[in-house]
PDB file of C-alpha atoms in Angstrom:
ATOM      1  CA  MET A   1       0.055   0.084  -0.825  1.00  0.00           C
ATOM      2  CA  GLU A   2       1.266   3.750  -1.158  1.00  0.00           C
ATOM      3  CA  THR A   3       2.175   5.836   1.982  1.00  0.00           C
ATOM      4  CA  VAL A   4       0.380   9.387   1.526  1.00  0.00           C
ATOM      5  CA  GLU A   5       3.151  11.720   2.067  1.00  0.00           C
ATOM      6  CA  GLU A   6       2.345  15.057   3.965  1.00  0.00           C
ATOM      7  CA  PRO A   7       2.523  18.623   2.700  1.00  0.00           C
ATOM      8  CA  TRP A   8       5.002  20.483   3.540  1.00  0.00           C
ATOM      9  CA  PHE A   9       2.652  22.510   5.830  1.00  0.00           C
ATOM     10  CA  SER A  10       1.520  20.554   7.792  1.00  0.00           C
ATOM     11  CA  SER A  11       2.100  21.274  11.285  1.00  0.00           C
ATOM     12  CA  GLY A  12       0.346  24.878   9.850  1.00  0.00           C
ATOM     13  CA  LEU A  13       1.102  27.899   9.166  1.00  0.00           C
ATOM     14  CA  ARG A  14       1.024  31.494  10.616  1.00  0.00           C
ATOM     15  CA  PHE A  15      -1.642  33.749   8.626  1.00  0.00           C
ATOM     16  CA  LYS A  16      -3.257  37.308  10.375  1.00  0.00           C
ATOM     17  CA  CYS A  17      -5.267  39.402   8.258  1.00  0.00           C
ATOM     18  CA  THR A  18      -3.681  42.670   8.948  1.00  0.00           C
ATOM     19  CA  GLY A  19      -6.214  44.796   7.111  1.00  0.00           C
ATOM     20  CA  CYS A  20      -3.473  46.491   5.731  1.00  0.00           C
ATOM     21  CA  GLY A  21      -4.974  46.726   1.947  1.00  0.00           C
ATOM     22  CA  LYS A  22      -1.948  45.145  -0.676  1.00  0.00           C
ATOM     23  CA  CYS A  23      -4.142  42.494  -1.807  1.00  0.00           C
ATOM     24  CA  CYS A  24      -6.197  44.859  -3.201  1.00  0.00           C
ATOM     25  CA  THR A  25      -4.314  47.332  -4.309  1.00  0.00           C
ATOM     26  CA  GLY A  26      -1.422  48.603  -5.997  1.00  0.00           C
ATOM     27  CA  SER A  27       0.131  45.419  -9.326  1.00  0.00           C
ATOM     28  CA  PRO A  28      -2.096  44.609 -12.363  1.00  0.00           C
ATOM     29  CA  GLY A  29      -4.377  41.775 -11.934  1.00  0.00           C
ATOM     30  CA  TYR A  30      -7.497  40.217 -11.448  1.00  0.00           C
ATOM     31  CA  VAL A  31     -10.540  39.706  -9.375  1.00  0.00           C
ATOM     32  CA  PHE A  32     -12.122  36.448 -11.584  1.00  0.00           C
ATOM     33  CA  LEU A  33     -16.062  35.943 -10.570  1.00  0.00           C
ATOM     34  CA  SER A  34     -17.828  32.908 -10.198  1.00  0.00           C
ATOM     35  CA  GLU A  35     -21.722  32.871 -10.847  1.00  0.00           C
ATOM     36  CA  ASP A  36     -21.840  32.813  -7.386  1.00  0.00           C
ATOM     37  CA  ASP A  37     -19.815  35.569  -6.477  1.00  0.00           C
ATOM     38  CA  THR A  38     -21.355  37.496  -8.816  1.00  0.00           C
ATOM     39  CA  GLU A  39     -25.250  36.531  -7.240  1.00  0.00           C
ATOM     40  CA  ARG A  40     -23.931  37.396  -3.762  1.00  0.00           C
ATOM     41  CA  LEU A  41     -22.287  40.846  -4.943  1.00  0.00           C
ATOM     42  CA  ALA A  42     -25.090  41.431  -6.315  1.00  0.00           C
ATOM     43  CA  ARG A  43     -27.568  40.708  -3.680  1.00  0.00           C
ATOM     44  CA  HIS A  44     -25.422  42.314  -1.094  1.00  0.00           C
ATOM     45  CA  PHE A  45     -25.369  45.493  -3.401  1.00  0.00           C
ATOM     46  CA  GLY A  46     -29.088  45.479  -3.828  1.00  0.00           C
ATOM     47  CA  MET A  47     -29.124  44.755  -7.515  1.00  0.00           C
ATOM     48  CA  GLU A  48     -30.516  43.153 -10.634  1.00  0.00           C
ATOM     49  CA  ILE A  49     -26.904  40.424 -11.469  1.00  0.00           C
ATOM     50  CA  GLU A  50     -27.064  42.387 -15.015  1.00  0.00           C
ATOM     51  CA  ALA A  51     -27.116  46.078 -13.402  1.00  0.00           C
ATOM     52  CA  PHE A  52     -24.293  44.982 -11.271  1.00  0.00           C
ATOM     53  CA  GLN A  53     -22.218  43.129 -13.906  1.00  0.00           C
ATOM     54  CA  LYS A  54     -22.404  46.451 -15.761  1.00  0.00           C
ATOM     55  CA  LYS A  55     -20.785  48.220 -13.636  1.00  0.00           C
ATOM     56  CA  TYR A  56     -18.670  46.284 -11.908  1.00  0.00           C
ATOM     57  CA  THR A  57     -17.063  44.140 -14.264  1.00  0.00           C
ATOM     58  CA  ARG A  58     -15.432  43.846 -17.237  1.00  0.00           C
ATOM     59  CA  LEU A  59     -14.440  40.602 -19.569  1.00  0.00           C
ATOM     60  CA  VAL A  60     -10.806  39.300 -19.647  1.00  0.00           C
ATOM     61  CA  ASP A  61     -10.062  36.052 -22.208  1.00  0.00           C
ATOM     62  CA  GLY A  62     -14.020  35.258 -21.509  1.00  0.00           C
ATOM     63  CA  GLN A  63     -14.839  35.313 -18.100  1.00  0.00           C
ATOM     64  CA  SER A  64     -16.585  37.960 -15.735  1.00  0.00           C
ATOM     65  CA  ALA A  65     -13.629  40.122 -13.435  1.00  0.00           C
ATOM     66  CA  LEU A  66     -14.029  42.667 -11.139  1.00  0.00           C
ATOM     67  CA  LEU A  67     -12.991  45.740 -12.070  1.00  0.00           C
ATOM     68  CA  ASP A  68     -10.188  47.981 -11.300  1.00  0.00           C
ATOM     69  CA  ARG A  69     -11.291  51.814  -9.951  1.00  0.00           C
ATOM     70  CA  PRO A  70     -10.106  54.835 -12.301  1.00  0.00           C
ATOM     71  CA  GLY A  71      -6.732  55.609 -12.750  1.00  0.00           C
ATOM     72  CA  SER A  72      -5.264  53.185 -10.284  1.00  0.00           C
ATOM     73  CA  GLY A  73      -4.236  49.339  -9.778  1.00  0.00           C
ATOM     74  CA  ASP A  74      -6.781  49.269  -7.072  1.00  0.00           C
ATOM     75  CA  CYS A  75      -9.961  46.710  -6.588  1.00  0.00           C
ATOM     76  CA  VAL A  76     -13.261  48.616  -7.710  1.00  0.00           C
ATOM     77  CA  PHE A  77     -14.520  48.234  -3.790  1.00  0.00           C
ATOM     78  CA  LEU A  78     -11.789  48.968  -1.782  1.00  0.00           C
ATOM     79  CA  LYS A  79     -12.815  52.528  -0.155  1.00  0.00           C
ATOM     80  CA  ASP A  80      -9.983  53.303   3.021  1.00  0.00           C
ATOM     81  CA  LYS A  81      -8.195  50.349   2.440  1.00  0.00           C
ATOM     82  CA  GLN A  82     -11.573  48.555   3.499  1.00  0.00           C
ATOM     83  CA  CYS A  83     -13.341  46.150   1.319  1.00  0.00           C
ATOM     84  CA  THR A  84     -16.897  47.636   1.160  1.00  0.00           C
ATOM     85  CA  ALA A  85     -18.276  44.257  -0.271  1.00  0.00           C
ATOM     86  CA  TYR A  86     -15.994  42.156   2.605  1.00  0.00           C
ATOM     87  CA  GLU A  87     -19.024  40.422   3.707  1.00  0.00           C
ATOM     88  CA  ALA A  88     -20.022  38.818  -0.141  1.00  0.00           C
ATOM     89  CA  ARG A  89     -16.504  39.308  -1.410  1.00  0.00           C
ATOM     90  CA  PRO A  90     -15.409  36.884  -3.986  1.00  0.00           C
ATOM     91  CA  VAL A  91     -14.145  33.171  -3.427  1.00  0.00           C
ATOM     92  CA  GLN A  92     -11.541  34.206  -4.684  1.00  0.00           C
ATOM     93  CA  CYS A  93     -10.658  36.827  -1.902  1.00  0.00           C
ATOM     94  CA  SER A  94     -11.077  35.504   1.128  1.00  0.00           C
ATOM     95  CA  THR A  95      -9.353  32.126   0.489  1.00  0.00           C
ATOM     96  CA  PHE A  96      -6.438  34.475   0.012  1.00  0.00           C
ATOM     97  CA  PRO A  97      -4.055  33.010   0.565  1.00  0.00           C
ATOM     98  CA  TRP A  98      -4.849  29.057   0.525  1.00  0.00           C
ATOM     99  CA  TRP A  99      -3.993  29.504  -3.064  1.00  0.00           C
ATOM    100  CA  ILE A 100      -2.163  26.539  -4.601  1.00  0.00           C
ATOM    101  CA  GLN A 101       0.315  28.944  -6.211  1.00  0.00           C
ATOM    102  CA  ASN A 102       1.684  30.506  -3.116  1.00  0.00           C
ATOM    103  CA  LEU A 103       1.845  26.527  -1.112  1.00  0.00           C
ATOM    104  CA  ARG A 104       3.329  24.268  -3.576  1.00  0.00           C
ATOM    105  CA  ASN A 105       6.559  24.748  -1.221  1.00  0.00           C
ATOM    106  CA  PRO A 106       8.102  27.103   1.429  1.00  0.00           C
ATOM    107  CA  GLU A 107       9.726  29.338  -1.457  1.00  0.00           C
ATOM    108  CA  ASP A 108       6.275  30.521  -2.474  1.00  0.00           C
ATOM    109  CA  TRP A 109       5.515  30.439   0.456  1.00  0.00           C
ATOM    110  CA  ASP A 110       7.649  32.886   1.867  1.00  0.00           C
ATOM    111  CA  GLU A 111       6.955  35.119  -1.628  1.00  0.00           C
ATOM    112  CA  ALA A 112       3.592  35.430  -1.019  1.00  0.00           C
ATOM    113  CA  ALA A 113       4.665  36.968   2.730  1.00  0.00           C
ATOM    114  CA  VAL A 114       6.900  39.734   0.338  1.00  0.00           C
ATOM    115  CA  ARG A 115       3.175  41.169  -0.873  1.00  0.00           C
ATOM    116  CA  CYS A 116       1.312  39.750   2.120  1.00  0.00           C
ATOM    117  CA  GLU A 117       2.658  41.342   6.104  1.00  0.00           C
ATOM    118  CA  GLY A 118       0.225  38.587   7.315  1.00  0.00           C
ATOM    119  CA  ILE A 119       1.407  35.966   6.221  1.00  0.00           C
ATOM    120  CA  ASN A 120       3.894  34.407   9.091  1.00  0.00           C
ATOM    121  CA  HIS A 121       3.073  38.224  10.792  1.00  0.00           C
ATOM    122  CA  PRO A 122       4.574  37.363  14.561  1.00  0.00           C
ATOM    123  CA  ASP A 123       1.388  37.924  15.966  1.00  0.00           C
ATOM    124  CA  ALA A 124      -0.409  35.034  13.351  1.00  0.00           C
ATOM    125  CA  PRO A 125      -2.012  32.238  14.699  1.00  0.00           C
ATOM    126  CA  LEU A 126      -0.994  29.309  13.794  1.00  0.00           C
ATOM    127  CA  VAL A 127      -3.323  28.100  11.174  1.00  0.00           C
ATOM    128  CA  HIS A 128      -4.023  23.946  11.458  1.00  0.00           C
ATOM    129  CA  SER A 129      -3.651  22.394   8.160  1.00  0.00           C
ATOM    130  CA  ILE A 130      -6.938  21.422   8.323  1.00  0.00           C
ATOM    131  CA  HIS A 131      -8.292  24.550   7.478  1.00  0.00           C
ATOM    132  CA  ILE A 132      -5.751  25.095   4.777  1.00  0.00           C
ATOM    133  CA  HIS A 133      -6.410  22.178   3.220  1.00  0.00           C
ATOM    134  CA  GLU A 134     -10.341  22.828   2.544  1.00  0.00           C
ATOM    135  CA  GLN A 135      -9.820  26.908   1.694  1.00  0.00           C
ATOM    136  CA  CYS A 136      -8.019  25.592  -0.479  1.00  0.00           C
ATOM    137  CA  LEU A 137     -10.815  22.927  -1.694  1.00  0.00           C
ATOM    138  CA  THR A 138     -12.911  25.880  -1.990  1.00  0.00           C
ATOM    139  CA  TYR A 139     -11.058  27.935  -4.226  1.00  0.00           C
ATOM    140  CA  LEU A 140     -10.790  24.774  -6.248  1.00  0.00           C
ATOM    141  CA  ASP A 141     -14.631  24.426  -6.907  1.00  0.00           C
ATOM    142  CA  ASN A 142     -14.393  28.421  -7.324  1.00  0.00           C
ATOM    143  CA  LEU A 143     -11.846  27.770 -10.327  1.00  0.00           C
ATOM    144  CA  ILE A 144     -13.664  24.770 -12.132  1.00  0.00           C
ATOM    145  CA  GLN A 145     -17.089  26.861 -11.956  1.00  0.00           C
ATOM    146  CA  GLN A 146     -15.547  30.085 -13.084  1.00  0.00           C
ATOM    147  CA  ASN A 147     -13.926  28.275 -15.834  1.00  0.00           C
ATOM    148  CA  PHE A 148     -16.567  25.087 -16.782  1.00  0.00           C
ATOM    149  CA  ASN A 149     -19.643  26.385 -15.503  1.00  0.00           C
ATOM    150  CA  SER A 150     -22.167  27.968 -17.901  1.00  0.00           C
TER     151      SER A 150
END
């Protein structure tokens, strides 16, 4: 019988969101939306889905993505370093930093920490590997919905 190798982060990782807003600002990037994300955000803002999409999204390579604030690389929902849609934020946002590309190895985790002060923060609690796995699966499920459900 083959043994399953434990991930390098099996003893957990330290993370605490500091509310700095850096993950929502600056460098170019996209927040891609699943249908569930779009519906949840539209409800949060009390809008019809079509009106929400017209006001807050754009198509990027055939996928719906949030707009940036005009004249910046900041998320359209970021105001005073706070997310105005926090309770309804997209899965891509709510699962950060538990993305596969940040967890492949310790070097990728440390590279993500350069951009996110909450990763390995001295006051951060230890996040157990089971929670990390759950967040990865949620992120992956969302990617599948974005790419294979039309």
